[in-house]
Amino acid sequence: PTPTPSQIGSAPNGGGQVLAGATAQATRSTEATGPSRGTVCIDAGHGGWDRGFRRLSTSGAPELDEAAINLGMAWMLKDRLEREGFRVVMTRTSGASVNSTYADVNEDGNTARIGSDGLITQASRQYAERDEFQARINICNEAEADILVSLHTNGYSDSTVRGYEVLYTRERPFGQLSFDLATFVYRQLNAHYAEAGFDTEGRGVKPDTDLQNQRHEYGSERHLIMTGPGNEGPLDRIVPSEMPGVVIEPVFISNDADAAFLAQAENQAVMVDGYAEAILQYFETHPAGSE
């Protein structure tokens, strides 16, 4: 099965379980000073009312919250890249949503609505998602980032499914650059997992059109929103990201073996080191300002 990331419509995997939204506005990362090797925009997937995939504790692995895991690893990657001389911008720096005020960021005239239970209504959930994605994309665009790296962890209803994959959008002017970055990340994950003795399944570098889109009453997406070409429809208006980008899905936290590996801080460091090495490799091949 090919799991559907919760960036496409409404996720079937529990990604996007509606919780009471945090009210604190996430702040942008403090930018590094001095000469820079390039600018990287790190997106910690989910956050605030959208927790992503959540797993309960089992005998094989502990309880895990995707949004929290993504944020912690984003901070680790930021620290590593800044020590390598990169300027780093983060779309979110706390557990809150980026668009915590539910503003109409994509200017389609639609915003999230809060029900009597204090949660976002299901009917307005897609509006909330699109405004949230647009807020994140805007941060990357305003920073004039050279690349966008969106960090996630996968989840699926079948707990036997496991492994790692890296997603990108092929149908962009810089689609080949996104593919190069995705390939570097995938190869580095493979090498770092092997070195750590972690035996899991390599699921490949995938164009986002290979994913199973979730169809519902609001229509469906053909591409991942963060890396896709944007839309002008009345219910799906998105101004797109302006740089090569990837969405990294390094494990399935719905799988006990993958989740047990991810739960260890030293293994998260292994994964982040792989991301950083891939980004270094990308900029060695495609120096900032050369394309």
PDB file of C-alpha atoms in Angstrom:
ATOM      1  CA  PRO A   1       0.000   0.000   0.000  1.00  0.00           C
ATOM      2  CA  THR A   2       1.066   3.563  -0.600  1.00  0.00           C
ATOM      3  CA  PRO A   3       0.087   5.657   2.430  1.00  0.00           C
ATOM      4  CA  THR A   4      -1.412   9.081   1.856  1.00  0.00           C
ATOM      5  CA  PRO A   5       0.423  11.874   3.727  1.00  0.00           C
ATOM      6  CA  SER A   6      -1.931  14.185   5.561  1.00  0.00           C
ATOM      7  CA  GLN A   7      -0.834  17.018   3.294  1.00  0.00           C
ATOM      8  CA  ILE A   8      -3.221  15.679   0.655  1.00  0.00           C
ATOM      9  CA  GLY A   9      -6.828  16.486   1.462  1.00  0.00           C
ATOM     10  CA  SER A  10      -7.852  14.820   4.712  1.00  0.00           C
ATOM     11  CA  ALA A  11      -5.596  12.014   5.884  1.00  0.00           C
ATOM     12  CA  PRO A  12      -6.998   8.552   6.499  1.00  0.00           C
ATOM     13  CA  ASN A  13      -4.200   7.631   8.886  1.00  0.00           C
ATOM     14  CA  GLY A  14      -5.150   9.745  11.870  1.00  0.00           C
ATOM     15  CA  GLY A  15      -2.953  12.547  10.556  1.00  0.00           C
ATOM     16  CA  GLY A  16      -4.971  15.605  11.377  1.00  0.00           C
ATOM     17  CA  GLN A  17      -6.800  14.422  14.461  1.00  0.00           C
ATOM     18  CA  VAL A  18      -8.501  17.661  15.470  1.00  0.00           C
ATOM     19  CA  LEU A  19      -7.415  18.879  18.870  1.00  0.00           C
ATOM     20  CA  ALA A  20      -7.817  22.177  20.670  1.00  0.00           C
ATOM     21  CA  GLY A  21      -5.518  24.601  18.867  1.00  0.00           C
ATOM     22  CA  ALA A  22      -2.623  26.305  20.607  1.00  0.00           C
ATOM     23  CA  THR A  23      -2.976  30.070  20.694  1.00  0.00           C
ATOM     24  CA  ALA A  24       0.667  31.157  20.866  1.00  0.00           C
ATOM     25  CA  GLN A  25       1.994  32.373  17.524  1.00  0.00           C
ATOM     26  CA  ALA A  26       5.047  30.445  16.337  1.00  0.00           C
ATOM     27  CA  THR A  27       8.021  32.736  15.779  1.00  0.00           C
ATOM     28  CA  ARG A  28      10.552  32.552  13.008  1.00  0.00           C
ATOM     29  CA  SER A  29      13.994  31.198  13.632  1.00  0.00           C
ATOM     30  CA  THR A  30      16.828  33.559  14.467  1.00  0.00           C
ATOM     31  CA  GLU A  31      18.911  33.809  11.337  1.00  0.00           C
ATOM     32  CA  ALA A  32      22.627  33.104  11.318  1.00  0.00           C
ATOM     33  CA  THR A  33      24.910  36.075  10.618  1.00  0.00           C
ATOM     34  CA  GLY A  34      27.974  36.277   8.390  1.00  0.00           C
ATOM     35  CA  PRO A  35      28.662  34.589   5.038  1.00  0.00           C
ATOM     36  CA  SER A  36      26.254  31.782   4.235  1.00  0.00           C
ATOM     37  CA  ARG A  37      26.616  28.656   2.129  1.00  0.00           C
ATOM     38  CA  GLY A  38      22.924  28.894   1.303  1.00  0.00           C
ATOM     39  CA  THR A  39      19.503  29.241   2.889  1.00  0.00           C
ATOM     40  CA  VAL A  40      17.504  26.215   3.989  1.00  0.00           C
ATOM     41  CA  CYS A  41      13.852  26.414   5.006  1.00  0.00           C
ATOM     42  CA  ILE A  42      12.962  23.604   7.418  1.00  0.00           C
ATOM     43  CA  ASP A  43       9.300  22.753   7.816  1.00  0.00           C
ATOM     44  CA  ALA A  44       8.398  20.658  10.858  1.00  0.00           C
ATOM     45  CA  GLY A  45       5.247  18.963   9.606  1.00  0.00           C
ATOM     46  CA  HIS A  46       1.947  19.332  11.496  1.00  0.00           C
ATOM     47  CA  GLY A  47       1.659  21.187  14.819  1.00  0.00           C
ATOM     48  CA  GLY A  48      -1.014  22.966  16.859  1.00  0.00           C
ATOM     49  CA  TRP A  49      -4.435  21.429  16.220  1.00  0.00           C
ATOM     50  CA  ASP A  50      -2.948  19.021  13.646  1.00  0.00           C
ATOM     51  CA  ARG A  51      -0.908  16.394  15.485  1.00  0.00           C
ATOM     52  CA  GLY A  52      -0.166  14.278  12.412  1.00  0.00           C
ATOM     53  CA  PHE A  53      -0.033  10.542  13.074  1.00  0.00           C
ATOM     54  CA  ARG A  54      -0.300   9.549  16.739  1.00  0.00           C
ATOM     55  CA  ARG A  55       0.437   6.053  17.995  1.00  0.00           C
ATOM     56  CA  LEU A  56      -0.488   4.560  21.314  1.00  0.00           C
ATOM     57  CA  SER A  57       1.995   2.636  23.422  1.00  0.00           C
ATOM     58  CA  THR A  58       2.350  -1.071  22.697  1.00  0.00           C
ATOM     59  CA  SER A  59       4.625  -3.806  23.941  1.00  0.00           C
ATOM     60  CA  GLY A  60       6.850  -3.105  20.935  1.00  0.00           C
ATOM     61  CA  ALA A  61       7.204   0.691  21.083  1.00  0.00           C
ATOM     62  CA  PRO A  62       6.118   3.706  23.156  1.00  0.00           C
ATOM     63  CA  GLU A  63       3.453   6.308  22.444  1.00  0.00           C
ATOM     64  CA  LEU A  64       4.623   8.830  19.833  1.00  0.00           C
ATOM     65  CA  ASP A  65       3.242  12.123  18.539  1.00  0.00           C
ATOM     66  CA  GLU A  66       4.360  12.968  14.992  1.00  0.00           C
ATOM     67  CA  ALA A  67       4.103  16.744  15.382  1.00  0.00           C
ATOM     68  CA  ALA A  68       6.388  16.720  18.432  1.00  0.00           C
ATOM     69  CA  ILE A  69       8.906  14.358  16.824  1.00  0.00           C
ATOM     70  CA  ASN A  70       9.047  16.491  13.670  1.00  0.00           C
ATOM     71  CA  LEU A  71       9.693  19.655  15.651  1.00  0.00           C
ATOM     72  CA  GLY A  72      12.471  18.152  17.745  1.00  0.00           C
ATOM     73  CA  MET A  73      14.271  16.832  14.700  1.00  0.00           C
ATOM     74  CA  ALA A  74      13.824  20.165  12.902  1.00  0.00           C
ATOM     75  CA  TRP A  75      15.652  21.919  15.754  1.00  0.00           C
ATOM     76  CA  MET A  76      18.418  19.306  15.596  1.00  0.00           C
ATOM     77  CA  LEU A  77      18.798  19.792  11.841  1.00  0.00           C
ATOM     78  CA  LYS A  78      18.814  23.578  12.210  1.00  0.00           C
ATOM     79  CA  ASP A  79      21.651  23.388  14.738  1.00  0.00           C
ATOM     80  CA  ARG A  80      23.684  21.066  12.536  1.00  0.00           C
ATOM     81  CA  LEU A  81      23.241  23.150   9.376  1.00  0.00           C
ATOM     82  CA  GLU A  82      24.085  26.412  11.106  1.00  0.00           C
ATOM     83  CA  ARG A  83      27.311  24.879  12.366  1.00  0.00           C
ATOM     84  CA  GLU A  84      28.055  24.025   8.722  1.00  0.00           C
ATOM     85  CA  GLY A  85      27.608  27.669   7.731  1.00  0.00           C
ATOM     86  CA  PHE A  86      24.053  27.669   6.378  1.00  0.00           C
ATOM     87  CA  ARG A  87      21.350  30.220   7.051  1.00  0.00           C
ATOM     88  CA  VAL A  88      18.309  28.358   8.367  1.00  0.00           C
ATOM     89  CA  VAL A  89      14.689  29.457   8.598  1.00  0.00           C
ATOM     90  CA  MET A  90      12.033  27.325  10.304  1.00  0.00           C
ATOM     91  CA  THR A  91       8.346  27.476   9.471  1.00  0.00           C
ATOM     92  CA  ARG A  92       7.437  26.701  13.072  1.00  0.00           C
ATOM     93  CA  THR A  93       9.592  26.831  16.174  1.00  0.00           C
ATOM     94  CA  SER A  94       7.088  25.697  18.803  1.00  0.00           C
ATOM     95  CA  GLY A  95       4.223  23.271  19.216  1.00  0.00           C
ATOM     96  CA  ALA A  96       1.742  25.871  17.946  1.00  0.00           C
ATOM     97  CA  SER A  97       0.353  26.150  14.456  1.00  0.00           C
ATOM     98  CA  VAL A  98       2.006  28.741  12.239  1.00  0.00           C
ATOM     99  CA  ASN A  99      -1.392  30.285  11.459  1.00  0.00           C
ATOM    100  CA  SER A 100      -2.599  30.105  15.046  1.00  0.00           C
ATOM    101  CA  THR A 101      -5.049  33.004  14.598  1.00  0.00           C
ATOM    102  CA  TYR A 102      -6.843  31.194  11.729  1.00  0.00           C
ATOM    103  CA  ALA A 103      -6.312  34.134   9.370  1.00  0.00           C
ATOM    104  CA  ASP A 104      -7.260  33.875   5.698  1.00  0.00           C
ATOM    105  CA  VAL A 105      -3.616  33.545   4.643  1.00  0.00           C
ATOM    106  CA  ASN A 106      -4.274  32.228   1.129  1.00  0.00           C
ATOM    107  CA  GLU A 107      -6.929  34.926   0.563  1.00  0.00           C
ATOM    108  CA  ASP A 108      -9.598  32.590  -0.766  1.00  0.00           C
ATOM    109  CA  GLY A 109     -12.280  34.114   1.470  1.00  0.00           C
ATOM    110  CA  ASN A 110     -12.514  30.995   3.660  1.00  0.00           C
ATOM    111  CA  THR A 111     -11.176  30.390   7.148  1.00  0.00           C
ATOM    112  CA  ALA A 112     -11.420  27.770   9.870  1.00  0.00           C
ATOM    113  CA  ARG A 113     -14.544  27.753  12.000  1.00  0.00           C
ATOM    114  CA  ILE A 114     -14.557  26.664  15.612  1.00  0.00           C
ATOM    115  CA  GLY A 115     -17.451  24.543  16.863  1.00  0.00           C
ATOM    116  CA  SER A 116     -19.155  24.592  20.239  1.00  0.00           C
ATOM    117  CA  ASP A 117     -16.682  21.949  21.422  1.00  0.00           C
ATOM    118  CA  GLY A 118     -13.768  24.332  20.776  1.00  0.00           C
ATOM    119  CA  LEU A 119     -12.460  22.301  17.823  1.00  0.00           C
ATOM    120  CA  ILE A 120     -12.217  23.142  14.147  1.00  0.00           C
ATOM    121  CA  THR A 121     -15.372  21.941  12.414  1.00  0.00           C
ATOM    122  CA  GLN A 122     -14.920  19.171   9.875  1.00  0.00           C
ATOM    123  CA  ALA A 123     -16.603  21.293   7.211  1.00  0.00           C
ATOM    124  CA  SER A 124     -13.964  24.016   7.594  1.00  0.00           C
ATOM    125  CA  ARG A 125     -10.978  21.782   8.143  1.00  0.00           C
ATOM    126  CA  GLN A 126      -9.731  22.088   4.576  1.00  0.00           C
ATOM    127  CA  TYR A 127      -9.817  25.883   4.854  1.00  0.00           C
ATOM    128  CA  ALA A 128      -7.674  25.674   7.988  1.00  0.00           C
ATOM    129  CA  GLU A 129      -5.219  23.309   6.307  1.00  0.00           C
ATOM    130  CA  ARG A 130      -4.758  25.497   3.242  1.00  0.00           C
ATOM    131  CA  ASP A 131      -4.222  28.639   5.284  1.00  0.00           C
ATOM    132  CA  GLU A 132      -1.693  26.765   7.431  1.00  0.00           C
ATOM    133  CA  PHE A 133       0.218  25.476   4.417  1.00  0.00           C
ATOM    134  CA  GLN A 134       0.196  28.915   2.809  1.00  0.00           C
ATOM    135  CA  ALA A 135       1.600  30.485   5.970  1.00  0.00           C
ATOM    136  CA  ARG A 136       4.481  27.997   5.897  1.00  0.00           C
ATOM    137  CA  ILE A 137       5.143  28.443   2.194  1.00  0.00           C
ATOM    138  CA  ASN A 138       5.166  32.226   2.655  1.00  0.00           C
ATOM    139  CA  ILE A 139       7.909  31.960   5.272  1.00  0.00           C
ATOM    140  CA  CYS A 140      10.107  29.962   2.905  1.00  0.00           C
ATOM    141  CA  ASN A 141       9.415  32.310  -0.009  1.00  0.00           C
ATOM    142  CA  GLU A 142      10.001  35.485   1.994  1.00  0.00           C
ATOM    143  CA  ALA A 143      13.321  34.067   3.211  1.00  0.00           C
ATOM    144  CA  GLU A 144      14.292  33.442  -0.447  1.00  0.00           C
ATOM    145  CA  ALA A 145      15.347  29.959   0.629  1.00  0.00           C
ATOM    146  CA  ASP A 146      17.406  27.872  -1.772  1.00  0.00           C
ATOM    147  CA  ILE A 147      15.669  24.650  -0.724  1.00  0.00           C
ATOM    148  CA  LEU A 148      12.690  23.522   1.341  1.00  0.00           C
ATOM    149  CA  VAL A 149      12.899  20.416   3.535  1.00  0.00           C
ATOM    150  CA  SER A 150       9.636  19.264   5.118  1.00  0.00           C
ATOM    151  CA  LEU A 151      10.099  16.747   7.942  1.00  0.00           C
ATOM    152  CA  HIS A 152       7.456  14.122   8.636  1.00  0.00           C
ATOM    153  CA  THR A 153       7.040  10.571   9.873  1.00  0.00           C
ATOM    154  CA  ASN A 154       4.729   8.185   8.095  1.00  0.00           C
ATOM    155  CA  GLY A 155       1.771   6.246   9.424  1.00  0.00           C
ATOM    156  CA  TYR A 156      -0.719   3.734   8.065  1.00  0.00           C
ATOM    157  CA  SER A 157      -3.663   1.649   9.217  1.00  0.00           C
ATOM    158  CA  ASP A 158      -1.718  -1.550   8.472  1.00  0.00           C
ATOM    159  CA  SER A 159       0.956  -1.729  11.173  1.00  0.00           C
ATOM    160  CA  THR A 160       3.080  -4.175   9.175  1.00  0.00           C
ATOM    161  CA  VAL A 161       3.942  -1.472   6.615  1.00  0.00           C
ATOM    162  CA  ARG A 162       7.308   0.121   7.337  1.00  0.00           C
ATOM    163  CA  GLY A 163      10.253   1.854   5.721  1.00  0.00           C
ATOM    164  CA  TYR A 164      11.445   5.197   4.385  1.00  0.00           C
ATOM    165  CA  GLU A 165      10.687   7.250   1.304  1.00  0.00           C
ATOM    166  CA  VAL A 166      11.370  10.756   0.040  1.00  0.00           C
ATOM    167  CA  LEU A 167       8.745  12.645  -1.955  1.00  0.00           C
ATOM    168  CA  TYR A 168       9.115  15.487  -4.441  1.00  0.00           C
ATOM    169  CA  THR A 169       7.112  17.278  -7.140  1.00  0.00           C
ATOM    170  CA  ARG A 170       8.336  16.560 -10.646  1.00  0.00           C
ATOM    171  CA  GLU A 171       6.138  19.093 -12.461  1.00  0.00           C
ATOM    172  CA  ARG A 172       7.983  22.256 -11.434  1.00  0.00           C
ATOM    173  CA  PRO A 173      10.613  24.346 -13.284  1.00  0.00           C
ATOM    174  CA  PHE A 174      13.109  23.043 -10.719  1.00  0.00           C
ATOM    175  CA  GLY A 175      11.744  19.509 -10.631  1.00  0.00           C
ATOM    176  CA  GLN A 176      15.118  17.976 -11.469  1.00  0.00           C
ATOM    177  CA  LEU A 177      16.742  19.830  -8.568  1.00  0.00           C
ATOM    178  CA  SER A 178      14.038  18.534  -6.231  1.00  0.00           C
ATOM    179  CA  PHE A 179      14.702  15.025  -7.524  1.00  0.00           C
ATOM    180  CA  ASP A 180      18.439  15.462  -6.910  1.00  0.00           C
ATOM    181  CA  LEU A 181      17.820  16.599  -3.341  1.00  0.00           C
ATOM    182  CA  ALA A 182      15.354  13.751  -2.730  1.00  0.00           C
ATOM    183  CA  THR A 183      17.851  11.242  -4.100  1.00  0.00           C
ATOM    184  CA  PHE A 184      20.651  12.534  -1.885  1.00  0.00           C
ATOM    185  CA  VAL A 185      18.405  12.313   1.196  1.00  0.00           C
ATOM    186  CA  TYR A 186      17.256   8.811   0.319  1.00  0.00           C
ATOM    187  CA  ARG A 187      20.783   7.523  -0.243  1.00  0.00           C
ATOM    188  CA  GLN A 188      22.068   9.100   2.961  1.00  0.00           C
ATOM    189  CA  LEU A 189      19.213   7.585   4.980  1.00  0.00           C
ATOM    190  CA  ASN A 190      20.010   4.202   3.473  1.00  0.00           C
ATOM    191  CA  ALA A 191      23.705   4.540   4.360  1.00  0.00           C
ATOM    192  CA  HIS A 192      23.099   5.863   7.878  1.00  0.00           C
ATOM    193  CA  TYR A 193      20.514   3.192   8.647  1.00  0.00           C
ATOM    194  CA  ALA A 194      22.925   0.492   7.495  1.00  0.00           C
ATOM    195  CA  GLU A 195      25.714   1.914   9.628  1.00  0.00           C
ATOM    196  CA  ALA A 196      23.396   2.001  12.650  1.00  0.00           C
ATOM    197  CA  GLY A 197      22.346  -1.610  12.033  1.00  0.00           C
ATOM    198  CA  PHE A 198      18.734  -0.640  11.408  1.00  0.00           C
ATOM    199  CA  ASP A 199      17.113  -3.056   8.958  1.00  0.00           C
ATOM    200  CA  THR A 200      13.991  -1.536   7.421  1.00  0.00           C
ATOM    201  CA  GLU A 201      12.461  -1.201   3.952  1.00  0.00           C
ATOM    202  CA  GLY A 202      13.628   1.306   1.357  1.00  0.00           C
ATOM    203  CA  ARG A 203      10.478   2.452  -0.439  1.00  0.00           C
ATOM    204  CA  GLY A 204      12.157   4.758  -2.935  1.00  0.00           C
ATOM    205  CA  VAL A 205      12.314   8.334  -4.193  1.00  0.00           C
ATOM    206  CA  LYS A 206       8.764   9.076  -5.323  1.00  0.00           C
ATOM    207  CA  PRO A 207       7.137  11.825  -7.374  1.00  0.00           C
ATOM    208  CA  ASP A 208       4.077  12.997  -5.475  1.00  0.00           C
ATOM    209  CA  THR A 209       1.829  11.994  -8.364  1.00  0.00           C
ATOM    210  CA  ASP A 210       2.514   8.373  -7.382  1.00  0.00           C
ATOM    211  CA  LEU A 211       0.613   8.862  -4.123  1.00  0.00           C
ATOM    212  CA  GLN A 212      -2.984   7.820  -3.619  1.00  0.00           C
ATOM    213  CA  ASN A 213      -4.944  11.057  -3.402  1.00  0.00           C
ATOM    214  CA  GLN A 214      -7.801  11.227  -0.948  1.00  0.00           C
ATOM    215  CA  ARG A 215     -11.069  12.225  -2.635  1.00  0.00           C
ATOM    216  CA  HIS A 216     -13.816  13.944  -0.692  1.00  0.00           C
ATOM    217  CA  GLU A 217     -16.549  16.542  -1.108  1.00  0.00           C
ATOM    218  CA  TYR A 218     -14.055  19.402  -1.477  1.00  0.00           C
ATOM    219  CA  GLY A 219     -12.152  17.796  -4.371  1.00  0.00           C
ATOM    220  CA  SER A 220      -8.632  16.385  -4.256  1.00  0.00           C
ATOM    221  CA  GLU A 221      -5.007  17.395  -4.667  1.00  0.00           C
ATOM    222  CA  ARG A 222      -2.778  16.021  -7.400  1.00  0.00           C
ATOM    223  CA  HIS A 223       0.395  17.223  -5.686  1.00  0.00           C
ATOM    224  CA  LEU A 224       1.734  17.751  -2.195  1.00  0.00           C
ATOM    225  CA  ILE A 225       0.850  21.282  -1.163  1.00  0.00           C
ATOM    226  CA  MET A 226       4.246  22.284   0.262  1.00  0.00           C
ATOM    227  CA  THR A 227       6.201  21.367  -2.870  1.00  0.00           C
ATOM    228  CA  GLY A 228       3.479  21.501  -5.520  1.00  0.00           C
ATOM    229  CA  PRO A 229       2.795  24.011  -8.292  1.00  0.00           C
ATOM    230  CA  GLY A 230      -0.025  25.829  -6.534  1.00  0.00           C
ATOM    231  CA  ASN A 231      -3.711  26.227  -7.365  1.00  0.00           C
ATOM    232  CA  GLU A 232      -6.110  28.997  -8.339  1.00  0.00           C
ATOM    233  CA  GLY A 233      -9.415  27.267  -7.648  1.00  0.00           C
ATOM    234  CA  PRO A 234     -12.086  28.843  -5.411  1.00  0.00           C
ATOM    235  CA  LEU A 235     -11.587  26.205  -2.701  1.00  0.00           C
ATOM    236  CA  ASP A 236      -7.919  25.372  -3.152  1.00  0.00           C
ATOM    237  CA  ARG A 237      -6.024  28.597  -3.796  1.00  0.00           C
ATOM    238  CA  ILE A 238      -2.311  28.194  -3.016  1.00  0.00           C
ATOM    239  CA  VAL A 239       0.603  30.445  -4.000  1.00  0.00           C
ATOM    240  CA  PRO A 240       3.384  27.859  -4.455  1.00  0.00           C
ATOM    241  CA  SER A 241       6.840  27.531  -2.971  1.00  0.00           C
ATOM    242  CA  GLU A 242       9.561  29.070  -5.140  1.00  0.00           C
ATOM    243  CA  MET A 243      12.412  26.643  -4.499  1.00  0.00           C
ATOM    244  CA  PRO A 244      13.272  22.953  -4.880  1.00  0.00           C
ATOM    245  CA  GLY A 245      11.811  20.932  -2.037  1.00  0.00           C
ATOM    246  CA  VAL A 246      11.260  17.490  -0.582  1.00  0.00           C
ATOM    247  CA  VAL A 247       9.021  15.816   1.973  1.00  0.00           C
ATOM    248  CA  ILE A 248      10.920  13.232   4.033  1.00  0.00           C
ATOM    249  CA  GLU A 249       9.097  10.222   5.486  1.00  0.00           C
ATOM    250  CA  PRO A 250      11.890   8.320   7.305  1.00  0.00           C
ATOM    251  CA  VAL A 251       9.865   5.698   9.210  1.00  0.00           C
ATOM    252  CA  PHE A 252       6.329   4.468   9.848  1.00  0.00           C
ATOM    253  CA  ILE A 253       5.540   5.212  13.468  1.00  0.00           C
ATOM    254  CA  SER A 254       2.535   2.913  13.064  1.00  0.00           C
ATOM    255  CA  ASN A 255       5.022   0.036  12.799  1.00  0.00           C
ATOM    256  CA  ASP A 256       6.458  -1.179  16.111  1.00  0.00           C
ATOM    257  CA  ALA A 257       9.997  -1.801  14.836  1.00  0.00           C
ATOM    258  CA  ASP A 258      10.246   1.562  13.068  1.00  0.00           C
ATOM    259  CA  ALA A 259       8.716   3.353  16.045  1.00  0.00           C
ATOM    260  CA  ALA A 260      11.066   1.675  18.536  1.00  0.00           C
ATOM    261  CA  PHE A 261      14.021   2.890  16.473  1.00  0.00           C
ATOM    262  CA  LEU A 262      12.648   6.429  16.191  1.00  0.00           C
ATOM    263  CA  ALA A 263      11.917   6.670  19.925  1.00  0.00           C
ATOM    264  CA  GLN A 264      15.634   6.647  20.792  1.00  0.00           C
ATOM    265  CA  ALA A 265      17.280  10.086  20.758  1.00  0.00           C
ATOM    266  CA  GLU A 266      20.524   8.683  19.394  1.00  0.00           C
ATOM    267  CA  ASN A 267      18.655   7.248  16.426  1.00  0.00           C
ATOM    268  CA  GLN A 268      16.976  10.566  15.716  1.00  0.00           C
ATOM    269  CA  ALA A 269      20.495  11.992  15.583  1.00  0.00           C
ATOM    270  CA  VAL A 270      21.409   9.308  13.022  1.00  0.00           C
ATOM    271  CA  MET A 271      18.515  10.384  10.826  1.00  0.00           C
ATOM    272  CA  VAL A 272      19.247  14.103  11.176  1.00  0.00           C
ATOM    273  CA  ASP A 273      22.881  13.468  10.329  1.00  0.00           C
ATOM    274  CA  GLY A 274      21.701  11.772   7.142  1.00  0.00           C
ATOM    275  CA  TYR A 275      19.526  14.771   6.258  1.00  0.00           C
ATOM    276  CA  ALA A 276      22.412  17.167   6.879  1.00  0.00           C
ATOM    277  CA  GLU A 277      24.881  15.143   4.826  1.00  0.00           C
ATOM    278  CA  ALA A 278      22.396  15.055   1.950  1.00  0.00           C
ATOM    279  CA  ILE A 279      21.905  18.817   2.090  1.00  0.00           C
ATOM    280  CA  LEU A 280      25.670  19.345   2.097  1.00  0.00           C
ATOM    281  CA  GLN A 281      25.927  17.058  -0.916  1.00  0.00           C
ATOM    282  CA  TYR A 282      23.182  18.994  -2.691  1.00  0.00           C
ATOM    283  CA  PHE A 283      24.896  22.354  -2.209  1.00  0.00           C
ATOM    284  CA  GLU A 284      28.226  20.910  -3.305  1.00  0.00           C
ATOM    285  CA  THR A 285      26.539  19.836  -6.540  1.00  0.00           C
ATOM    286  CA  HIS A 286      24.274  22.885  -6.862  1.00  0.00           C
ATOM    287  CA  PRO A 287      25.936  25.827  -5.046  1.00  0.00           C
ATOM    288  CA  ALA A 288      23.581  28.581  -3.886  1.00  0.00           C
ATOM    289  CA  GLY A 289      23.036  31.148  -6.629  1.00  0.00           C
ATOM    290  CA  SER A 290      24.384  28.928  -9.397  1.00  0.00           C
ATOM    291  CA  GLU A 291      21.058  27.831 -10.882  1.00  0.00           C
TER     292      GLU A 291
END
